[in-house]
Each structure stands twice: as C-alpha cells, then as structure tokens.
Amino acid sequence: MTFMFTDIEGSTRLASGLGAEPYRIVLHRHRALIREVLRRYRGAEIETEGDSFFVVFDDAAGAAAAAFEIQTALRGARWPDLGRGNGPIRPRVRMGLHTGEAWPSAGGYATPEVHRTARICAAAHGDQILASAQHAAAAGLRAPSLERLGYFELRGLPGTTELVQLQAPGLPSEFPPPPIRPHRHNLPADLKAPVERPEEYRELDRAFASHRLVTVTGLAGCGKTTLVRAWARGRLQHHGDGVWYCRPGHDFGASLLQALGRPADTLGRPIETAVDHLRHRDALLVLDDVERAHAWAVEKLLRECPGLTILAAGVRPFELPGEAKRSLQLPPVDVAAAMLAGFCEDRGASWSAAECRGLAAAVEGFVPALRALADVTAFGSPKTALRRLRDDPVAVLDAGGRFRAAVDEAVAAISGPARAVLLELAARSDGATVDEVLDLCRQRDGSLEALVELVDVALVVIERPAMEQALYRVPTPLRWLLHGRAEPVQVLPSLARKFVNAVRIDTALVRAR
C-alpha cells in the first residue's frame, strides 16, 4: 500500500492570524480541492483531522500523480482576498508519501509504515512533496521527477530512511534541507580523542587523488583502525552519499548491508543487494580488518559502483588492479610520544608526551613496542623504563609476552622467502639498499617480491635519504627481538627455528648465525 499524509505548514500561526471565520474559509477550500483530486485517483481517505489528511492508495504511481496534481491545484486555485492587505491567502501544504506492506485493522492500518509516512510529511516544507526511496522505486519514478536528498533518522523509528523530493514542471523545486538529522555516516564514536597523524592523513589524500582503492597495512595493533576512522571523519563533506564503516567478517554482503542501514537480504544474495544500493552513489566505504578472501567482493563493488571509493585496513593488501598500498610506517617521534602517553593514561598514569619523548624515540615509534612499554612506563616512570630498555631491551619489551606474540603472529603470516629476507635485514642496523638485499640473499629467486611483502605488512620500513637510494630496514625493537644485541641465537631460538625450517638457508649462513 502507499500512504499519503498532508497538512498545512504553519496552520496554527495562520489560524491565529486570520481569525476563526477567515481561516475556516481557507481550510474548507483546501479540503475541497484535495478531495476532488483523491476521487480521480482512487485515494481512500482514512482520517481527516484539522488541516491534515491521511490517505491510502493501492497504486504507488497513482499516489505520486495525485500528489503532483494536488500541489498544482492548490497553486492554481483562486483563493479569497480576506481584506488583510496581503492579497489572496494560499495555504502552503506539505506532503509525505511512503510505500510498504500493511494490513487493515479496525478501519485503519496496523503497520509502522504509517508512522514512517507521518514522519516524512513532518519533515517536508510547505509546497514540497517528500517521499521515501521505496515509494519512488514502487512508482517507477526517475530523474528529473525526483531528487535524492540522502538518509535521515526519523524520530522513534529504527534504522534510517532515504528521502527523495518529487518534482514536476510548474512546481517549486528549491527548498531548505529537511529539518531532521541526516544520516551521513556510521563511523563509531571514539572513546578518547585519537592522536593526530597529519603526515599519514596527507599520504591518504595523495593516494585517493588518483585511486579509488587504498589499503592501509601493518602489524596487528599498530593503529590502522584509529588512523582510517580519523581520516574518514574529515571526508564527510566530500561524499554526498556518506561515509560507511564496515568490518566484513565471514559474510561480507550481510555485514555491508547492516553498515549501510539496509534491511537484511531475504533472497540469499546480500552482496548483490549492496551493489544495487551503491551503484549510483558517491560514497566512501571504510573496510576494517580485511583479509585476502574479501578481495573478490571489493573488486565487484569497484567495477559496478563507479562513484564508490574504498579505504581498507588490514594486515596485508588485496593485490587488486588499481590498488594503492600504504603500509603504516614509523610515526614521527612527537606523534609516538603522544601515543605512548595515551597508553599510559589508559593505565591511570598521567605522563605527558614530553616526558615520554625519549622513550618513544628509543623504540623509533614502533607501535607494538610502545604498547609493550606502556605497563612498565605507567607503573614506573618514563626514565625508569628508558634505563631498563638500555640495559636489556628484549626483557623489557617482552615482559608480558605480548610483543613476542605479535611478532610470532606476523612472521607466521608471511612467506618463506620473506622470512629469510627479514632475518637477513635484522642483522643490519643501518638497513640495506635493493642491490644489497639481493646480494645478502645470494641472488635467491623471489627476493624482491619478498621485500615488497615485508614492506606491505610493515615488518620493514623504507627510509629515503636525500639524493640516495632508498634503504630498507627492520625497526630497531623488532631487530632486537629477531637478532639480539650480542647473542642472537639465544635471544629467540623458537623463532629462529621457524626461519630455518621454513626456508633453505646456506650452510655458511647458518654457521654465521
């Protein structure tokens, strides 16, 4: 069924300004015009109260045509000049339309869709016809007969409703935005203000200037989620159809529909339903905690939704055509110090960023190391933690086992050749150029691909000295754990065995270790 609500904008003010009898004349003329149109389009008048109408149609296209004709009739009618010095008094009627399932009940209709229609009407301005996107689809309306206004939260109703403005020649088309809250994003609120990372924000800006898919990669817990959410909040004004945050999980399509505020797909094709919804929209989709298994769905979205851009965060990139990859590099020392101070604040210690600066610099801002240092820093002091770090870095970093667990997890996810290159680079505190990496690995096949893999997962960082070749280096805290300071074999024997078992290493290289 299609429901229609109408009422006169500012009716209370109009009645009090005109007085009882003049207002009665205007009201009755308005009712007569509307009822004349409703008869032609078989609109069933369910209820009339004061200046409002509640009407039901069994045909969505007929309801839309009736709405157009009602507004045209109201504008073209001869209204009385009541001697107020302002000419004829024409009431400005606002209208709301919605199509949905309904069941007759005690002379009315028992369905929340009636309440939705009433809220849509209340959001309209005088002379305006607002409708749900469901009604526009049911009526077969297309541009220029409608203008999409976006998603809005209707008071007392769950989820969101997409509103459109119906338009016809001879009727006004310029109105202020609906006086209700638009639903432009579903980005979760931060429990605390994120540490700003302006250089990473600028890097994402540059990447999206020429790409529709950008992936931010790095170790688990290194701040990817915080980064992509913070950057996405600054993009709300750039995407007319909103910014939507989604953790794909095992069912990408169902998770995406939920993130978009759309009903679950009952036909078992949720990704197709999501694609249909996004096909003609200008939106940013933020995907968090992605895996390679999601690549097919991401490629489908990009191919079939030309206005869609996607920012993804995960341990590894998708490796899709046109993908821009940005591994989360070491943050500047000031940013790292603020992050460490925030970790300490979470533990009840109010150390400032300035007090944490030396400690953050000592671990080069490597976020897993900052997290590992938070306990000893919070319950001691930054100076105490720095002294202990200088005495025995591995013992301090791995006091709770979390740092080692994070490294083990990251190493287990990379290929055998990448493990071999990682172990080689961990022995070089100054890093290596591409040529030196090839030489270190004895020109082993796949060394360059392995190096790219290590950069993608942020186990190796890139340094670009002015006018020189780029250097590829293992972050110092990770190198301490993998290689050690004096006795590398004793530092991490279990991890070293994983390397030896995973790849073929020259006998001379094993002896050197």
Short mmCIF file of C-alpha atoms in Angstrom, two decimals:
data_model
loop_
_atom_site.label_atom_id
_atom_site.label_comp_id
_atom_site.label_asym_id
_atom_site.label_seq_id
_atom_site.Cartn_x
_atom_site.Cartn_y
_atom_site.Cartn_z
CA MET A 1 0.00 0.00 0.00
CA THR A 2 1.02 3.61 -0.50
CA PHE A 3 0.31 6.07 2.29
CA MET A 4 -0.02 9.84 1.97
CA PHE A 5 -0.05 12.42 4.73
CA THR A 6 -0.69 16.13 4.09
CA ASP A 7 -1.02 19.17 6.29
CA ILE A 8 -0.77 22.95 6.10
CA GLU A 9 2.59 24.39 7.10
CA GLY A 10 2.22 26.86 9.94
CA SER A 11 -1.51 26.17 10.30
CA THR A 12 -1.64 27.26 13.94
CA ARG A 13 0.02 30.58 13.14
CA LEU A 14 -2.24 31.04 10.10
CA ALA A 15 -5.41 30.35 12.12
CA SER A 16 -4.47 32.72 14.92
CA GLY A 17 -3.50 35.44 12.43
CA LEU A 18 -6.65 35.20 10.31
CA GLY A 19 -9.23 34.52 12.99
CA ALA A 20 -11.79 31.71 13.14
CA GLU A 21 -14.10 32.54 10.21
CA PRO A 22 -11.48 33.56 7.60
CA TYR A 23 -9.40 30.51 8.50
CA ARG A 24 -12.49 28.27 8.12
CA ILE A 25 -12.96 29.56 4.56
CA VAL A 26 -9.32 28.81 3.63
CA LEU A 27 -9.40 25.38 5.31
CA HIS A 28 -12.59 24.23 3.61
CA ARG A 29 -11.41 25.42 0.18
CA HIS A 30 -8.16 23.46 0.72
CA ARG A 31 -10.09 20.31 1.71
CA ALA A 32 -12.39 20.51 -1.30
CA LEU A 33 -9.50 20.78 -3.76
CA ILE A 34 -7.66 17.80 -2.23
CA ARG A 35 -10.78 15.58 -2.15
CA GLU A 36 -11.55 16.35 -5.77
CA VAL A 37 -8.12 15.01 -6.80
CA LEU A 38 -8.33 12.00 -4.47
CA ARG A 39 -11.57 10.88 -6.09
CA ARG A 40 -9.95 10.81 -9.53
CA TYR A 41 -7.01 8.71 -8.29
CA ARG A 42 -8.99 6.37 -6.02
CA GLY A 43 -7.32 7.57 -2.86
CA ALA A 44 -9.10 6.26 0.24
CA GLU A 45 -9.43 8.98 2.88
CA ILE A 46 -8.76 7.16 6.16
CA GLU A 47 -8.72 10.11 8.52
CA THR A 48 -9.02 13.89 8.40
CA GLU A 49 -8.19 15.94 11.44
CA GLY A 50 -7.95 19.71 11.38
CA ASP A 51 -5.77 20.64 8.41
CA SER A 52 -4.33 17.13 7.83
CA PHE A 53 -5.24 14.22 5.57
CA PHE A 54 -4.32 10.53 5.91
CA VAL A 55 -4.93 8.75 2.58
CA VAL A 56 -4.21 5.24 1.28
CA PHE A 57 -3.65 4.17 -2.34
CA ASP A 58 -3.31 0.70 -3.83
CA ASP A 59 -1.17 2.09 -6.67
CA ALA A 60 2.15 3.86 -5.98
CA ALA A 61 2.31 5.62 -9.37
CA GLY A 62 -1.26 6.87 -8.90
CA ALA A 63 -0.37 8.24 -5.47
CA ALA A 64 2.58 10.17 -6.91
CA ALA A 65 0.40 11.55 -9.72
CA ALA A 66 -2.23 12.60 -7.16
CA ALA A 67 0.41 14.40 -5.10
CA PHE A 68 1.59 16.35 -8.16
CA GLU A 69 -1.96 17.27 -9.11
CA ILE A 70 -2.89 18.33 -5.56
CA GLN A 71 0.03 20.75 -5.40
CA THR A 72 -0.76 22.06 -8.89
CA ALA A 73 -4.41 22.53 -7.98
CA LEU A 74 -3.58 24.35 -4.76
CA ARG A 75 -1.23 26.72 -6.58
CA GLY A 76 -3.65 27.38 -9.44
CA ALA A 77 -6.83 27.84 -7.41
CA ARG A 78 -8.49 31.20 -6.75
CA TRP A 79 -8.07 31.97 -3.06
CA PRO A 80 -10.11 34.60 -1.24
CA ASP A 81 -8.70 38.01 -0.50
CA LEU A 82 -9.78 38.47 3.09
CA GLY A 83 -9.00 42.18 3.19
CA ARG A 84 -5.80 41.81 5.15
CA GLY A 85 -3.80 43.86 2.69
CA ASN A 86 -1.68 40.86 1.62
CA GLY A 87 -3.76 39.66 -1.33
CA PRO A 88 -5.22 36.14 -1.62
CA ILE A 89 -4.39 33.74 1.24
CA ARG A 90 -3.00 30.48 -0.20
CA PRO A 91 -2.12 27.74 2.30
CA ARG A 92 1.23 26.05 1.73
CA VAL A 93 0.67 22.30 2.01
CA ARG A 94 3.42 19.80 2.77
CA MET A 95 3.10 16.17 1.72
CA GLY A 96 4.71 12.83 2.62
CA LEU A 97 4.49 9.55 0.66
CA HIS A 98 5.70 6.04 1.50
CA THR A 99 5.04 2.57 0.11
CA GLY A 100 5.19 -0.57 2.24
CA GLU A 101 3.36 -3.65 3.46
CA ALA A 102 0.20 -3.06 5.51
CA TRP A 103 -2.78 -4.92 6.93
CA PRO A 104 -6.24 -3.43 7.53
CA SER A 105 -7.16 -3.24 11.21
CA ALA A 106 -10.30 -1.72 12.77
CA GLY A 107 -10.88 0.73 9.96
CA GLY A 108 -7.20 1.72 9.72
CA TYR A 109 -3.85 0.08 9.07
CA ALA A 110 -1.67 -1.64 11.68
CA THR A 111 1.87 -1.05 10.48
CA PRO A 112 4.88 1.06 11.43
CA GLU A 113 4.92 2.27 7.81
CA VAL A 114 2.04 4.62 8.68
CA HIS A 115 4.19 6.26 11.36
CA ARG A 116 7.08 6.46 8.89
CA THR A 117 4.87 8.31 6.39
CA ALA A 118 3.72 10.76 9.05
CA ARG A 119 7.37 11.50 9.99
CA ILE A 120 8.20 12.05 6.30
CA CYS A 121 5.37 14.55 5.97
CA ALA A 122 6.52 16.36 9.12
CA ALA A 123 9.99 16.73 7.56
CA ALA A 124 8.63 18.46 4.43
CA HIS A 125 8.30 22.19 3.84
CA GLY A 126 5.20 23.94 2.53
CA ASP A 127 4.59 23.21 -1.21
CA GLN A 128 7.06 20.30 -1.03
CA ILE A 129 6.41 16.60 -1.72
CA LEU A 130 8.75 14.32 0.21
CA ALA A 131 8.74 10.56 -0.29
CA SER A 132 10.73 7.52 0.70
CA ALA A 133 13.02 5.91 -1.84
CA GLN A 134 10.82 2.80 -1.54
CA HIS A 135 7.87 4.80 -2.83
CA ALA A 136 9.89 6.28 -5.71
CA ALA A 137 11.01 2.78 -6.73
CA ALA A 138 7.47 1.35 -6.47
CA ALA A 139 6.09 4.24 -8.55
CA GLY A 140 8.82 3.84 -11.18
CA LEU A 141 9.98 7.42 -10.78
CA ARG A 142 13.31 8.53 -12.24
CA ALA A 143 15.11 11.83 -12.71
CA PRO A 144 14.04 14.54 -13.35
CA SER A 145 10.89 13.60 -11.44
CA LEU A 146 12.84 13.17 -8.22
CA GLU A 147 15.87 14.45 -6.36
CA ARG A 148 17.63 12.22 -3.84
CA LEU A 149 18.15 14.01 -0.51
CA GLY A 150 20.02 11.28 1.39
CA TYR A 151 19.42 9.19 4.51
CA PHE A 152 17.72 10.55 7.60
CA GLU A 153 16.89 9.37 11.08
CA LEU A 154 13.14 9.61 11.68
CA ARG A 155 12.13 10.15 15.30
CA GLY A 156 11.03 7.00 17.08
CA LEU A 157 11.84 4.67 14.16
CA PRO A 158 14.81 2.29 13.99
CA GLY A 159 17.38 2.50 11.22
CA THR A 160 17.39 5.16 8.54
CA THR A 161 15.11 6.21 5.71
CA GLU A 162 16.25 7.51 2.34
CA LEU A 163 14.21 10.55 1.34
CA VAL A 164 13.59 11.92 -2.13
CA GLN A 165 11.86 15.08 -3.30
CA LEU A 166 9.24 14.61 -6.03
CA GLN A 167 9.33 17.28 -8.74
CA ALA A 168 7.13 18.31 -11.67
CA PRO A 169 7.02 21.25 -14.11
CA GLY A 170 5.29 24.27 -12.64
CA LEU A 171 6.01 23.28 -9.04
CA PRO A 172 8.81 24.80 -6.93
CA SER A 173 11.95 22.67 -6.58
CA GLU A 174 14.19 24.72 -4.29
CA PHE A 175 13.66 24.03 -0.58
CA PRO A 176 15.83 24.11 2.57
CA PRO A 177 17.12 20.74 3.81
CA PRO A 178 14.63 18.67 5.82
CA PRO A 179 14.63 19.82 9.49
CA ILE A 180 15.70 16.39 10.73
CA ARG A 181 19.07 14.83 11.32
CA PRO A 182 20.66 13.43 8.15
CA HIS A 183 22.35 10.06 8.42
CA ARG A 184 25.64 10.64 6.64
CA HIS A 185 27.87 8.06 8.29
CA ASN A 186 28.06 5.23 10.80
CA LEU A 187 31.62 5.81 11.99
CA PRO A 188 31.86 4.64 15.61
CA ALA A 189 32.50 7.35 18.19
CA ASP A 190 35.97 7.34 19.73
CA LEU A 191 36.18 6.64 23.43
CA LYS A 192 39.04 9.12 23.53
CA ALA A 193 40.45 11.62 21.07
CA PRO A 194 42.85 9.91 18.63
CA VAL A 195 46.42 11.13 18.31
CA GLU A 196 46.56 13.16 15.12
CA ARG A 197 48.86 11.78 12.42
CA PRO A 198 48.88 14.58 9.82
CA GLU A 199 51.54 13.09 7.56
CA GLU A 200 49.60 9.85 7.19
CA TYR A 201 46.43 11.86 6.50
CA ARG A 202 48.22 13.76 3.74
CA GLU A 203 49.53 10.50 2.31
CA LEU A 204 45.98 9.14 2.10
CA ASP A 205 44.82 12.38 0.45
CA ARG A 206 47.52 11.97 -2.19
CA ALA A 207 46.66 8.32 -2.77
CA PHE A 208 42.96 8.99 -3.27
CA ALA A 209 43.69 11.77 -5.74
CA SER A 210 44.39 9.08 -8.36
CA HIS A 211 43.00 5.82 -6.93
CA ARG A 212 39.59 4.51 -5.85
CA LEU A 213 41.00 1.75 -3.63
CA VAL A 214 43.63 2.39 -0.96
CA THR A 215 44.73 -0.20 1.59
CA VAL A 216 46.50 0.64 4.85
CA THR A 217 48.52 -2.32 6.05
CA GLY A 218 50.63 -3.13 9.08
CA LEU A 219 51.02 -5.30 12.13
CA ALA A 220 48.00 -6.07 14.27
CA GLY A 221 47.58 -3.38 16.93
CA CYS A 222 49.70 -0.76 15.17
CA GLY A 223 46.88 1.82 14.91
CA LYS A 224 45.37 1.16 11.48
CA THR A 225 41.78 1.31 12.72
CA THR A 226 42.30 4.60 14.57
CA LEU A 227 44.02 6.10 11.53
CA VAL A 228 41.38 5.20 8.93
CA ARG A 229 38.48 6.25 11.15
CA ALA A 230 40.07 9.61 11.96
CA TRP A 231 40.85 10.31 8.30
CA ALA A 232 37.39 9.23 7.17
CA ARG A 233 35.70 11.71 9.55
CA GLY A 234 37.40 14.52 7.67
CA ARG A 235 35.92 13.29 4.36
CA LEU A 236 32.22 13.59 5.18
CA GLN A 237 31.79 16.79 3.19
CA HIS A 238 33.43 15.23 0.11
CA HIS A 239 30.94 12.38 -0.37
CA GLY A 240 27.32 13.31 -0.99
CA ASP A 241 26.05 9.82 -0.13
CA GLY A 242 28.02 9.44 3.06
CA VAL A 243 30.89 7.54 4.66
CA TRP A 244 30.20 3.98 5.81
CA TYR A 245 32.31 1.84 8.12
CA CYS A 246 32.18 -1.94 7.93
CA ARG A 247 34.01 -4.97 9.37
CA PRO A 248 33.32 -7.57 6.66
CA GLY A 249 33.68 -10.71 8.77
CA HIS A 250 32.74 -14.06 7.23
CA ASP A 251 29.71 -12.69 5.32
CA PHE A 252 30.82 -9.55 3.50
CA GLY A 253 27.44 -8.76 1.91
CA ALA A 254 25.39 -9.12 5.10
CA SER A 255 27.89 -7.02 7.09
CA LEU A 256 27.83 -4.32 4.42
CA LEU A 257 24.03 -4.13 4.35
CA GLN A 258 23.99 -3.78 8.13
CA ALA A 259 26.59 -0.99 7.96
CA LEU A 260 24.53 0.85 5.34
CA GLY A 261 21.40 0.61 7.49
CA ARG A 262 19.66 -1.52 4.87
CA PRO A 263 17.32 -4.46 5.58
CA ALA A 264 18.84 -7.94 5.50
CA ASP A 265 18.60 -9.69 2.14
CA THR A 266 15.96 -12.44 2.23
CA LEU A 267 16.90 -13.99 -1.12
CA GLY A 268 20.38 -15.06 -0.11
CA ARG A 269 22.26 -12.56 -2.29
CA PRO A 270 23.31 -9.79 0.13
CA ILE A 271 26.34 -8.64 -1.87
CA GLU A 272 24.13 -8.13 -4.95
CA THR A 273 21.66 -6.11 -2.87
CA ALA A 274 24.51 -3.97 -1.50
CA VAL A 275 25.87 -3.39 -5.02
CA ASP A 276 22.42 -2.33 -6.25
CA HIS A 277 22.17 0.13 -3.37
CA LEU A 278 25.62 1.67 -4.02
CA ARG A 279 25.59 1.53 -7.81
CA HIS A 280 24.83 5.20 -8.46
CA ARG A 281 26.10 6.74 -5.23
CA ASP A 282 29.03 8.94 -4.34
CA ALA A 283 30.18 7.30 -1.12
CA LEU A 284 33.31 6.32 0.81
CA LEU A 285 33.40 2.78 2.18
CA VAL A 286 35.82 2.14 5.05
CA LEU A 287 36.57 -1.57 5.45
CA ASP A 288 38.38 -2.62 8.62
CA ASP A 289 40.15 -5.87 9.47
CA VAL A 290 40.03 -7.09 5.88
CA GLU A 291 41.52 -10.31 4.53
CA ARG A 292 42.54 -11.53 1.08
CA ALA A 293 39.32 -13.58 0.98
CA HIS A 294 37.35 -10.31 0.70
CA ALA A 295 39.16 -9.23 -2.49
CA TRP A 296 36.52 -10.60 -4.90
CA ALA A 297 33.72 -8.61 -3.25
CA VAL A 298 35.82 -5.42 -3.18
CA GLU A 299 36.61 -5.81 -6.88
CA LYS A 300 32.90 -6.34 -7.66
CA LEU A 301 31.95 -3.18 -5.76
CA LEU A 302 34.55 -1.10 -7.58
CA ARG A 303 33.59 -2.46 -11.01
CA GLU A 304 29.83 -1.98 -10.62
CA CYS A 305 29.72 1.17 -8.45
CA PRO A 306 31.71 3.88 -10.31
CA GLY A 307 31.07 6.56 -7.68
CA LEU A 308 32.35 4.42 -4.81
CA THR A 309 35.80 4.77 -3.22
CA ILE A 310 37.15 2.27 -0.70
CA LEU A 311 39.65 2.64 2.14
CA ALA A 312 40.63 -0.71 3.61
CA ALA A 313 42.73 -1.59 6.65
CA GLY A 314 44.30 -4.99 7.20
CA VAL A 315 47.49 -6.88 7.78
CA ARG A 316 48.03 -7.43 4.05
CA PRO A 317 46.81 -5.71 0.86
CA PHE A 318 44.31 -7.22 -1.58
CA GLU A 319 46.71 -7.13 -4.56
CA LEU A 320 43.92 -5.93 -6.86
CA PRO A 321 44.46 -3.93 -10.09
CA GLY A 322 44.50 -0.20 -9.39
CA GLU A 323 45.05 -0.67 -5.65
CA ALA A 324 47.25 1.89 -3.86
CA LYS A 325 49.09 0.29 -0.94
CA ARG A 326 50.20 2.30 2.07
CA SER A 327 51.97 0.44 4.85
CA LEU A 328 51.84 2.14 8.24
CA GLN A 329 55.37 3.45 8.65
CA LEU A 330 57.03 4.59 11.86
CA PRO A 331 55.31 7.74 13.17
CA PRO A 332 57.31 10.90 13.94
CA VAL A 333 58.71 10.98 17.47
CA ASP A 334 56.23 13.63 18.66
CA VAL A 335 53.30 11.53 17.47
CA ALA A 336 54.83 8.39 19.00
CA ALA A 337 55.36 10.17 22.33
CA ALA A 338 51.72 11.29 22.37
CA MET A 339 50.62 7.72 21.64
CA LEU A 340 52.75 6.33 24.50
CA ALA A 341 51.38 8.98 26.85
CA GLY A 342 47.88 7.92 25.82
CA PHE A 343 48.64 4.24 26.53
CA CYS A 344 49.92 5.26 29.97
CA GLU A 345 46.79 7.35 30.56
CA ASP A 346 44.71 4.23 29.87
CA ARG A 347 46.58 2.61 32.74
CA GLY A 348 45.98 5.52 35.11
CA ALA A 349 49.37 7.27 34.77
CA SER A 350 49.36 10.87 33.59
CA TRP A 351 52.78 11.10 31.97
CA SER A 352 52.99 13.86 29.37
CA ALA A 353 54.09 13.43 25.77
CA ALA A 354 57.20 15.47 26.53
CA GLU A 355 58.15 13.09 29.36
CA CYS A 356 57.64 10.08 27.05
CA ARG A 357 59.59 11.54 24.14
CA GLY A 358 62.94 9.94 24.88
CA LEU A 359 61.43 6.51 25.36
CA ALA A 360 59.37 6.79 22.18
CA ALA A 361 62.48 7.83 20.25
CA ALA A 362 64.45 4.86 21.64
CA VAL A 363 61.97 2.41 20.08
CA GLU A 364 61.59 4.55 16.93
CA GLY A 365 57.85 4.92 17.49
CA PHE A 366 57.26 1.25 16.65
CA VAL A 367 53.68 0.95 17.90
CA PRO A 368 53.80 -2.68 19.13
CA ALA A 369 56.87 -1.71 21.18
CA LEU A 370 55.08 1.37 22.55
CA ARG A 371 52.20 -0.84 23.69
CA ALA A 372 54.64 -3.30 25.27
CA LEU A 373 56.36 -0.46 27.18
CA ALA A 374 53.12 1.05 28.46
CA ASP A 375 52.88 -1.13 31.57
CA VAL A 376 56.41 -0.58 32.83
CA THR A 377 56.18 3.13 32.00
CA ALA A 378 52.81 3.62 33.68
CA PHE A 379 53.73 1.80 36.88
CA GLY A 380 57.24 3.18 37.00
CA SER A 381 58.25 6.23 35.01
CA PRO A 382 59.50 7.04 31.50
CA LYS A 383 63.03 7.47 32.88
CA THR A 384 62.93 4.10 34.64
CA ALA A 385 61.59 2.40 31.53
CA LEU A 386 64.26 4.01 29.36
CA ARG A 387 67.04 2.89 31.71
CA ARG A 388 65.75 -0.67 31.76
CA LEU A 389 65.35 -0.62 27.99
CA ARG A 390 69.00 0.32 27.58
CA ASP A 391 70.10 -2.45 29.95
CA ASP A 392 68.05 -5.30 28.47
CA PRO A 393 65.70 -4.29 25.67
CA VAL A 394 64.31 -7.74 24.91
CA ALA A 395 63.44 -8.46 28.55
CA VAL A 396 61.63 -5.13 28.92
CA LEU A 397 59.72 -5.32 25.64
CA ASP A 398 58.66 -8.92 26.13
CA ALA A 399 57.88 -8.79 29.85
CA GLY A 400 54.26 -9.76 29.31
CA GLY A 401 54.79 -11.84 26.19
CA ARG A 402 52.53 -9.64 24.05
CA PHE A 403 55.33 -8.22 21.93
CA ARG A 404 56.72 -11.66 21.12
CA ALA A 405 53.21 -12.96 20.37
CA ALA A 406 52.60 -10.10 17.94
CA VAL A 407 55.87 -10.82 16.13
CA ASP A 408 55.20 -14.58 16.03
CA GLU A 409 51.76 -13.92 14.53
CA ALA A 410 53.17 -11.57 11.90
CA VAL A 411 56.00 -13.92 10.94
CA ALA A 412 53.67 -16.90 10.67
CA ALA A 413 51.58 -14.98 8.08
CA ILE A 414 54.43 -14.21 5.65
CA SER A 415 56.05 -16.45 3.05
CA GLY A 416 59.25 -18.45 3.47
CA PRO A 417 61.35 -16.14 1.25
CA ALA A 418 60.06 -13.12 3.18
CA ARG A 419 61.19 -14.75 6.45
CA ALA A 420 64.65 -15.29 5.03
CA VAL A 421 64.97 -11.65 3.90
CA LEU A 422 63.63 -10.44 7.26
CA LEU A 423 66.25 -12.44 9.14
CA GLU A 424 68.99 -11.12 6.87
CA LEU A 425 67.92 -7.49 7.28
CA ALA A 426 67.56 -7.86 11.04
CA ALA A 427 71.35 -8.35 11.21
CA ARG A 428 71.97 -4.93 9.64
CA SER A 429 71.23 -1.97 11.89
CA ASP A 430 71.70 0.51 9.04
CA GLY A 431 69.40 -1.29 6.63
CA ALA A 432 70.17 -2.18 3.02
CA THR A 433 69.52 -0.94 -0.49
CA VAL A 434 67.74 -3.09 -3.04
CA ASP A 435 71.10 -4.16 -4.51
CA GLU A 436 72.37 -5.07 -1.06
CA VAL A 437 69.23 -7.08 -0.34
CA LEU A 438 69.86 -9.10 -3.50
CA ASP A 439 73.47 -9.60 -2.50
CA LEU A 440 72.58 -10.58 1.06
CA CYS A 441 70.20 -13.22 -0.21
CA ARG A 442 72.74 -14.61 -2.69
CA GLN A 443 70.54 -13.54 -5.63
CA ARG A 444 67.87 -16.01 -4.43
CA ASP A 445 64.77 -16.05 -6.65
CA GLY A 446 61.87 -14.05 -5.26
CA SER A 447 63.93 -11.78 -3.03
CA LEU A 448 62.42 -8.58 -4.41
CA GLU A 449 58.90 -9.96 -4.09
CA ALA A 450 59.74 -10.95 -0.53
CA LEU A 451 60.98 -7.42 0.20
CA VAL A 452 57.71 -5.95 -1.14
CA GLU A 453 55.78 -8.35 1.08
CA LEU A 454 57.72 -7.25 4.15
CA VAL A 455 57.10 -3.58 3.39
CA ASP A 456 53.36 -4.26 2.87
CA VAL A 457 52.99 -5.78 6.34
CA ALA A 458 55.26 -3.08 7.91
CA LEU A 459 57.89 -5.53 9.14
CA VAL A 460 60.37 -3.48 7.10
CA VAL A 461 60.31 0.31 6.80
CA ILE A 462 61.59 2.46 3.96
CA GLU A 463 63.95 5.36 4.55
CA ARG A 464 64.73 7.75 1.73
CA PRO A 465 67.92 9.75 2.35
CA ALA A 466 68.19 12.81 0.13
CA MET A 467 69.72 12.07 -3.30
CA GLU A 468 70.44 8.46 -2.35
CA GLN A 469 68.87 5.06 -2.84
CA ALA A 470 66.05 4.06 -0.55
CA LEU A 471 67.09 1.98 2.47
CA TYR A 472 65.04 -0.97 3.71
CA ARG A 473 65.38 -1.53 7.43
CA VAL A 474 63.88 -3.65 10.18
CA PRO A 475 62.60 -1.38 13.01
CA THR A 476 65.03 -1.47 15.93
CA PRO A 477 62.69 -3.10 18.52
CA LEU A 478 61.85 -5.85 16.05
CA ARG A 479 65.53 -6.30 15.23
CA TRP A 480 66.31 -6.66 18.95
CA LEU A 481 63.81 -9.46 19.19
CA LEU A 482 64.79 -11.21 15.95
CA HIS A 483 68.55 -10.75 16.08
CA GLY A 484 69.51 -9.66 19.57
CA ARG A 485 72.40 -7.42 20.60
CA ALA A 486 75.17 -9.88 21.35
CA GLU A 487 73.92 -13.47 21.19
CA PRO A 488 71.24 -13.60 18.52
CA VAL A 489 70.74 -17.36 18.58
CA GLN A 490 69.90 -17.37 22.27
CA VAL A 491 67.56 -14.39 22.01
CA LEU A 492 64.72 -16.08 20.15
CA PRO A 493 65.55 -19.76 19.47
CA SER A 494 61.96 -20.79 18.68
CA LEU A 495 61.57 -18.07 16.07
CA ALA A 496 64.97 -18.81 14.57
CA ARG A 497 63.97 -22.46 14.19
CA LYS A 498 60.83 -21.35 12.33
CA PHE A 499 63.02 -19.48 9.84
CA VAL A 500 65.37 -22.41 9.37
CA ASN A 501 62.51 -24.86 8.86
CA ALA A 502 60.59 -22.56 6.53
CA VAL A 503 63.32 -21.70 4.03
CA ARG A 504 66.53 -23.18 2.73
CA ILE A 505 69.42 -21.19 4.15
CA ASP A 506 73.01 -21.70 3.05
CA THR A 507 75.14 -23.77 5.40
CA ALA A 508 77.59 -20.91 5.73
CA LEU A 509 74.78 -18.58 6.71
CA VAL A 510 73.57 -20.99 9.42
CA ARG A 511 77.13 -21.25 10.79
CA ALA A 512 77.41 -17.47 10.84
CA ARG A 513 74.24 -17.30 12.91
#
